[in-house]
PDB file of C-alpha atoms in Angstrom:
ATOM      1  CA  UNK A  14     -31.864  -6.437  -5.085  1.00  0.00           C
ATOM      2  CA  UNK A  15     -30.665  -2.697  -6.224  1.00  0.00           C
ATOM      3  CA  UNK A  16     -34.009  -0.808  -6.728  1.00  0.00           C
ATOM      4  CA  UNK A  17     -32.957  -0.275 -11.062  1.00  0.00           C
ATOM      5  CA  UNK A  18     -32.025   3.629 -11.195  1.00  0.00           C
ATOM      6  CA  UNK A  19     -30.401   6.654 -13.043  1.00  0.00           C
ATOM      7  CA  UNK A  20     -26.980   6.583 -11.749  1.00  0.00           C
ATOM      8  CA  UNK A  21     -24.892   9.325 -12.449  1.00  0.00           C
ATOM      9  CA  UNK A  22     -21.927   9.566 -14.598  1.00  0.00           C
ATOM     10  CA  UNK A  23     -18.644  10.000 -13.143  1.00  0.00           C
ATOM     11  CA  UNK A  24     -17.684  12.958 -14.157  1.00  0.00           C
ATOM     12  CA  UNK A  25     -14.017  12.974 -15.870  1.00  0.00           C
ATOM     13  CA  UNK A  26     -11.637  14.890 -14.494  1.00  0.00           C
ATOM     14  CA  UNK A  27     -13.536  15.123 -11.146  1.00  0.00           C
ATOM     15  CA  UNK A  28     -11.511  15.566  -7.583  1.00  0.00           C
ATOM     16  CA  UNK A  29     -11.875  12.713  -5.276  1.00  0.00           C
ATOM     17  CA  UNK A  30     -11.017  11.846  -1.782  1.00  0.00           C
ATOM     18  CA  UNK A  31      -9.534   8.186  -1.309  1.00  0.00           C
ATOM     19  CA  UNK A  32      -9.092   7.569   2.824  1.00  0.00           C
ATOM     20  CA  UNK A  33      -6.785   4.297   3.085  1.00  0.00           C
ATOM     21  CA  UNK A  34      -6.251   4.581  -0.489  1.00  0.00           C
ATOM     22  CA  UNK A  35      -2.532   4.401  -0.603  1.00  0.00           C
ATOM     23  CA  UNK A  36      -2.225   0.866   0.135  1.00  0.00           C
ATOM     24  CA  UNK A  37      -4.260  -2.491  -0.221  1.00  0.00           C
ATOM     25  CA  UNK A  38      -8.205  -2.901  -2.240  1.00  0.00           C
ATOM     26  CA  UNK A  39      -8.922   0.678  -1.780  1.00  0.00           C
ATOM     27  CA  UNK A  40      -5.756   1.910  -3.779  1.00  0.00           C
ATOM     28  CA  UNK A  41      -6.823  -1.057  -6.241  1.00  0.00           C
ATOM     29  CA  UNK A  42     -10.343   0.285  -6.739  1.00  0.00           C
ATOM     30  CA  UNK A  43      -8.805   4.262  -6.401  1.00  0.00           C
ATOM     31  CA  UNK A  44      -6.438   3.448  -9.095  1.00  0.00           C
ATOM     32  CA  UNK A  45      -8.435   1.884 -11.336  1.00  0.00           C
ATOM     33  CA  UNK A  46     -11.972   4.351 -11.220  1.00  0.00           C
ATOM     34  CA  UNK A  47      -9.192   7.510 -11.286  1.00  0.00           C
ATOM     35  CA  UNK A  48      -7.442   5.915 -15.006  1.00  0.00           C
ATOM     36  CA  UNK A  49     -11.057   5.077 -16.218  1.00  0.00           C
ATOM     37  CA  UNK A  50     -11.878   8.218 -15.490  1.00  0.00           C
ATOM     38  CA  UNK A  51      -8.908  10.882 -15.538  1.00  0.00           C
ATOM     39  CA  UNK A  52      -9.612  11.609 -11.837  1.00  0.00           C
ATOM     40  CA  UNK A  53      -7.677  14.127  -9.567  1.00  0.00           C
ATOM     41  CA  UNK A  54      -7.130  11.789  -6.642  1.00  0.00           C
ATOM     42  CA  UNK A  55      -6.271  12.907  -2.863  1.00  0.00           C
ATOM     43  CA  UNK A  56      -5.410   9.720  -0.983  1.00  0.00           C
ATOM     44  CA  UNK A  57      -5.648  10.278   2.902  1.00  0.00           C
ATOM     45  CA  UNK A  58      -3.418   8.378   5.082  1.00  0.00           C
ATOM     46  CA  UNK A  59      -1.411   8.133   8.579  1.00  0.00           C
ATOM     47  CA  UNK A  60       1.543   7.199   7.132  1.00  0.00           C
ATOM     48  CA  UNK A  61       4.051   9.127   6.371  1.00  0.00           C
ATOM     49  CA  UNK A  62       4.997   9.243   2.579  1.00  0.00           C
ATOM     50  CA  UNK A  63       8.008   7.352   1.752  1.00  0.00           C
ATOM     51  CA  UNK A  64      10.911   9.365   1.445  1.00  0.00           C
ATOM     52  CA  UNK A  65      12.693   8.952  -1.988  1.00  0.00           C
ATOM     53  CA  UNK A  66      15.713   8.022  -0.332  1.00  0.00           C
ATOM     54  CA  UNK A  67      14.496   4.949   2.228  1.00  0.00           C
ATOM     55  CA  UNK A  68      17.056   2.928   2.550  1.00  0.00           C
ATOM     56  CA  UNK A  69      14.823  -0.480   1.835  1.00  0.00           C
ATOM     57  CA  UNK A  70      14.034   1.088  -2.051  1.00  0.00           C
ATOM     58  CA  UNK A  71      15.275  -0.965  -4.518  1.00  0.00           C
ATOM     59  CA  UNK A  72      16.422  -3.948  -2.495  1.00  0.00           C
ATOM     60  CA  UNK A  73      16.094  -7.346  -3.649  1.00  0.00           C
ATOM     61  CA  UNK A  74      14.414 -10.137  -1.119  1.00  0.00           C
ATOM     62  CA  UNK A  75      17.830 -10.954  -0.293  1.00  0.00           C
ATOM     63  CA  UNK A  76      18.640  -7.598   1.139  1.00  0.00           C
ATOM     64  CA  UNK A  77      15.572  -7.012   2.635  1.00  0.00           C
ATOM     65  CA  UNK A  78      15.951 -10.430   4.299  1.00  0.00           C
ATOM     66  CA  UNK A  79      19.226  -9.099   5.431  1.00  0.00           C
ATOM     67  CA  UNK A  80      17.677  -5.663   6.376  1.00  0.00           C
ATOM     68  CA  UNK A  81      14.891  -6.905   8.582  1.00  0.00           C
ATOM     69  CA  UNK A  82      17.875  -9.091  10.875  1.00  0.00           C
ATOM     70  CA  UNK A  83      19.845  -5.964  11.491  1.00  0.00           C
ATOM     71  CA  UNK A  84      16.740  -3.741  12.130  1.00  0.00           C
ATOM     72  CA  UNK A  85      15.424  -6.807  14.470  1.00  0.00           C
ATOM     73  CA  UNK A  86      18.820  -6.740  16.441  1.00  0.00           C
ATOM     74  CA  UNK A  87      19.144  -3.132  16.321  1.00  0.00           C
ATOM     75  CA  UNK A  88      15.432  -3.066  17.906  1.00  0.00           C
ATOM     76  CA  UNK A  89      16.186  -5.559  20.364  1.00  0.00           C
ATOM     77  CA  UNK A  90      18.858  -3.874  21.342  1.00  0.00           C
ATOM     78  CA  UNK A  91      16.834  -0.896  21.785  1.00  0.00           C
ATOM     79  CA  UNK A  92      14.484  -1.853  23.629  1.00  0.00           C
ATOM     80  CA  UNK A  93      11.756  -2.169  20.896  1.00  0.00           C
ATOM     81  CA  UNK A  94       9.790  -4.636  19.396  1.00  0.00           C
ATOM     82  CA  UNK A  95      11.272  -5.806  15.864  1.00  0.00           C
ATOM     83  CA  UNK A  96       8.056  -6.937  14.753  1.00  0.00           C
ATOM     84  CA  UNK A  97       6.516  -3.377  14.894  1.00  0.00           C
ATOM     85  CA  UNK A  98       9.812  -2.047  13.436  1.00  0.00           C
ATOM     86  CA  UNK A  99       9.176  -4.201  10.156  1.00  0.00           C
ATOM     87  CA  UNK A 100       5.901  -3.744  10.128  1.00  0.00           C
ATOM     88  CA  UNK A 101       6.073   0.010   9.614  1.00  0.00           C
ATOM     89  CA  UNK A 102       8.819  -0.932   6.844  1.00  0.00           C
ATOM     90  CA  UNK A 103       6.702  -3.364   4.837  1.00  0.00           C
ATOM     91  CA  UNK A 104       3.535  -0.702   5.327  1.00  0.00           C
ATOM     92  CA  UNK A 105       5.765   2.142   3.592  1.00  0.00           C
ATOM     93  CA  UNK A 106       7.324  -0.347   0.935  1.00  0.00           C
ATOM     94  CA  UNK A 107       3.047  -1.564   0.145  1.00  0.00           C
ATOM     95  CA  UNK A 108       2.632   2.398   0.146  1.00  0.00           C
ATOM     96  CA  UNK A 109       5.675   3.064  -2.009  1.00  0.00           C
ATOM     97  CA  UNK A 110       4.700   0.474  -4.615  1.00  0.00           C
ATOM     98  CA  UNK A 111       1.278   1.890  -4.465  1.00  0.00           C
ATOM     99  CA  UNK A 112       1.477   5.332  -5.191  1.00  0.00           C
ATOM    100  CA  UNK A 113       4.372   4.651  -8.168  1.00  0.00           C
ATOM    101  CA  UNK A 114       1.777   2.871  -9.999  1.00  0.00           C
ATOM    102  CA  UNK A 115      -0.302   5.154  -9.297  1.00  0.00           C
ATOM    103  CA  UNK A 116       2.261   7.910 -11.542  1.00  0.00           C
ATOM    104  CA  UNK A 117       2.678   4.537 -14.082  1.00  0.00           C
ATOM    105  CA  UNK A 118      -1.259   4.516 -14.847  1.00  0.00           C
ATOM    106  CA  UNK A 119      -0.611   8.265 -15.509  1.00  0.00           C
ATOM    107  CA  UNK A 120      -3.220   9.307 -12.743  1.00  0.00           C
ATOM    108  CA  UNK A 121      -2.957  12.573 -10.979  1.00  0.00           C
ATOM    109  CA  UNK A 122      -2.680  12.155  -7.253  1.00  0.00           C
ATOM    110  CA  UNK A 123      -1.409  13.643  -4.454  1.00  0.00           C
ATOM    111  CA  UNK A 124      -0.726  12.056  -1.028  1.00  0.00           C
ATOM    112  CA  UNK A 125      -1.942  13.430   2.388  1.00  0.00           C
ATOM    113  CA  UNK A 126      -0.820  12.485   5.776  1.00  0.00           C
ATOM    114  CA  UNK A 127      -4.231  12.714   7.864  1.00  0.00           C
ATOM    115  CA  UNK A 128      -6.172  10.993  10.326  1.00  0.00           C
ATOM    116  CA  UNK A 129      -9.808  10.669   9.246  1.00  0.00           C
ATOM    117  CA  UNK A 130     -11.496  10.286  13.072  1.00  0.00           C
ATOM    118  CA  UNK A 131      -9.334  14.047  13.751  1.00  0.00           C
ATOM    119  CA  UNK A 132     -11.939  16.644  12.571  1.00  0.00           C
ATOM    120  CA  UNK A 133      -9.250  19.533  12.411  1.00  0.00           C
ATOM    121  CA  UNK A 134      -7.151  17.718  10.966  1.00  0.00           C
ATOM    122  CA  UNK A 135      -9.023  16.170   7.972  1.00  0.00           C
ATOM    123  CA  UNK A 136     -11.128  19.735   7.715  1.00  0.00           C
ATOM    124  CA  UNK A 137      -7.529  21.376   6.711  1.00  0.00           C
ATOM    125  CA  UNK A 138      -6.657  19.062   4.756  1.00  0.00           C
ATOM    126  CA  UNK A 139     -10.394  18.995   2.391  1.00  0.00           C
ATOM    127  CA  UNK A 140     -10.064  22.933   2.756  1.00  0.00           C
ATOM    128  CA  UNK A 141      -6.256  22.423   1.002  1.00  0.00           C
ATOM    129  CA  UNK A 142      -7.830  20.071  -1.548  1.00  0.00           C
ATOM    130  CA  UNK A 143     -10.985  22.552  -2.255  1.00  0.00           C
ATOM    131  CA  UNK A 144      -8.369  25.566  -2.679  1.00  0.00           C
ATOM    132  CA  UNK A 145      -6.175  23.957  -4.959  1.00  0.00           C
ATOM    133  CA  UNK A 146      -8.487  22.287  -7.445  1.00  0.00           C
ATOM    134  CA  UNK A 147     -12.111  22.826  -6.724  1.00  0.00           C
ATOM    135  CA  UNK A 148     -15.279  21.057  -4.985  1.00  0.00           C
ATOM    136  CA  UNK A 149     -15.295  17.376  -4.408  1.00  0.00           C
ATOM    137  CA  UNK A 150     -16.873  15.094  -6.503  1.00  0.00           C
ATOM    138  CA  UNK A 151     -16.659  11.495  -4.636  1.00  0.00           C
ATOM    139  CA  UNK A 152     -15.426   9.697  -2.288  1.00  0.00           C
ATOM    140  CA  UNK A 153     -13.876   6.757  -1.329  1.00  0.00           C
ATOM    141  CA  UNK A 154     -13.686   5.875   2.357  1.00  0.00           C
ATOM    142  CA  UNK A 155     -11.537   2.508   2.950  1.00  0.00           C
ATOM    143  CA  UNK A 156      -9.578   3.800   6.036  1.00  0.00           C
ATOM    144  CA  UNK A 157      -9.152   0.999   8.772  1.00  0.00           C
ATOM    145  CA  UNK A 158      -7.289  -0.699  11.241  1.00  0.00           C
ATOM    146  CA  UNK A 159      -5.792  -3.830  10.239  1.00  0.00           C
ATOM    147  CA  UNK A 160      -5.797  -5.639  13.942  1.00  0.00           C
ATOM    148  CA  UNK A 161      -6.453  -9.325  12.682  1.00  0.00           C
ATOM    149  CA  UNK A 162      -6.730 -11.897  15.681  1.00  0.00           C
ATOM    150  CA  UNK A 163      -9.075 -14.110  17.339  1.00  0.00           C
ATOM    151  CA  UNK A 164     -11.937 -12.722  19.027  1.00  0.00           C
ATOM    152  CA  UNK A 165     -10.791 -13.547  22.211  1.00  0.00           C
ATOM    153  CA  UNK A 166      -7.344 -12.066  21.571  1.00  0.00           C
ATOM    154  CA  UNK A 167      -9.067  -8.637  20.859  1.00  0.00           C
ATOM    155  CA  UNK A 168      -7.232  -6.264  22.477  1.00  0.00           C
ATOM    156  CA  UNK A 169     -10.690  -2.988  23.661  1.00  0.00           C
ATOM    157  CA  UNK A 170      -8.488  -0.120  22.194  1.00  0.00           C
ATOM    158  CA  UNK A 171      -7.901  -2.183  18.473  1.00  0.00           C
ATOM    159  CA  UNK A 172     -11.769  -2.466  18.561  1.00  0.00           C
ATOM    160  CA  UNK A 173     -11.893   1.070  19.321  1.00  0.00           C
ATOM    161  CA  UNK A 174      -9.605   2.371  16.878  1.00  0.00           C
ATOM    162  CA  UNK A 175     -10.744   0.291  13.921  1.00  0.00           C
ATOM    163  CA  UNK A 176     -14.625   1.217  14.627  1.00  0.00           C
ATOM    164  CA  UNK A 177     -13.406   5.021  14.763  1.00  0.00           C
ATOM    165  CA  UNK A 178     -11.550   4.726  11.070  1.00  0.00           C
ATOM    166  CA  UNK A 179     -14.623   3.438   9.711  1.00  0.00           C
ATOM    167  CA  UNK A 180     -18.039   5.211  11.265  1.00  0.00           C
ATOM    168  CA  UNK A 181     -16.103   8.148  12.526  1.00  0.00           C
ATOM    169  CA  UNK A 182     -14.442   8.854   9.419  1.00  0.00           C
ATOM    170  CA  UNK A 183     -17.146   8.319   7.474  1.00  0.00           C
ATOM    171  CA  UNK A 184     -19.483  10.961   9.894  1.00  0.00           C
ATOM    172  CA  UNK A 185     -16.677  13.389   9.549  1.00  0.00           C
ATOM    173  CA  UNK A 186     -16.262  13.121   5.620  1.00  0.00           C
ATOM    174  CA  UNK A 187     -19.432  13.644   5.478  1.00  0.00           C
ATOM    175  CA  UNK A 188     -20.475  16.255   7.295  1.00  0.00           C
ATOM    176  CA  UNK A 189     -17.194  18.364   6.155  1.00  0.00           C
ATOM    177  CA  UNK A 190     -18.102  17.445   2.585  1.00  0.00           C
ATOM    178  CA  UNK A 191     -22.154  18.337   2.968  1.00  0.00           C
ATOM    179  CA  UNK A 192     -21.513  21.807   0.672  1.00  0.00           C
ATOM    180  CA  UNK A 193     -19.666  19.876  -2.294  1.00  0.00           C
ATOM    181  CA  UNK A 194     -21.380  18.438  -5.112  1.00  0.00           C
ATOM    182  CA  UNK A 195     -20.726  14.725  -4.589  1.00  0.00           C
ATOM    183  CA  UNK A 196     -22.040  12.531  -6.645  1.00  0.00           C
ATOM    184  CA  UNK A 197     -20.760   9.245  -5.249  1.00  0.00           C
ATOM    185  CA  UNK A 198     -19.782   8.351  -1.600  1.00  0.00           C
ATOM    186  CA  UNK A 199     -18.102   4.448  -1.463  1.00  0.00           C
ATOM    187  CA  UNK A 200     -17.540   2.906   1.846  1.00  0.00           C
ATOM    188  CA  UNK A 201     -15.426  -0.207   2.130  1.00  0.00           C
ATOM    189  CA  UNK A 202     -16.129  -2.357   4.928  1.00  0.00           C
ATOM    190  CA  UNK A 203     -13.728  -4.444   7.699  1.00  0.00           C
TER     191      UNK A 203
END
């Protein structure tokens, strides 16, 4: 059991961090605590923002159907493997859906291309946040690695990389976020 405490409030209007929280149960949760609470959100991710003119926006499942056979010959053809090409499309099409609802739920956000386990890179980009609106107030780490096979399938650099979202992102927010007054710090789990 949860020893029965004083939580803390979250503060309205508070600026929070949200690693992975451009796509899947972290942009759920992100989405939901920043409308309850008129949060400033920062979502943290290494994909690159849709651009506003992808040429998969506003397709129907026919033409997407249609679109994934020419990019599959096109990365055959190449030399590439189709099933990475998609994958990248269906990742920014999750993350494009994402962060419109995002602007529908009338949340302020902002996106930010970063890798969490690079400790330059995700110091700039807290330093950038700090600048432009203040301290940080909370946290919400959900970054991973989706790698999904069998254990004996498990390839030692997946393992690697999906340990490193989690435990080194989370050292790294952490210790780059020691001066700022958080009040909450919520790690999501693989």
């Amino acid at each position: 059991p949860v020893p029965a405490g004083n939580p803390q409030a979250i503060r309205a209007g508070g600026v929070w961090i949200c690693t992975g929280g451009g796509r899947g149960v972290t942009a759920v949760v992100a989405r939901e605590i920043g409308r309850r609470f008129n949060l400033k959100l920062h979502l943290l991710g290494t994909a690159p923002q849709p651009a506003s003119d992808a040429r998969w926006r506003g397709l129907n499942a026919a033409k997407l159907k249609e679109l994934k056979r020419e990019m599959a010959i096109e990365a055959r053809n190449q030399g590439r493997s189709p099933a990475d090409e998609w994958s990248r499309v269906e990742k920014a099409i999750e993350l494009d859906e994402s962060l419109r609802q995002f602007s529908e739920a009338g949340i302020e956000w902002r996106y930010h291309r970063c890798d969490v386990t690079n400790r330059g890179e995700l110091d700039s980009v807290l330093q950038s946040i700090r600048a432009e609106q203040g301290p940080i107030d909370g946290i919400i780490h959900g970054a991973g690695i989706e790698a999904a096979c069998k254990f004996f399938s498990k390839k030692p650099e997946n393992v690697r990389r999906t340990i490193a979202s989690k435990c080194d992102g989370a050292a790294l927010l952490m210790e780059l976020t020691r001066d700022d007054p958080l009040q909450y710090f919520v790690g999501f789990g693989s």
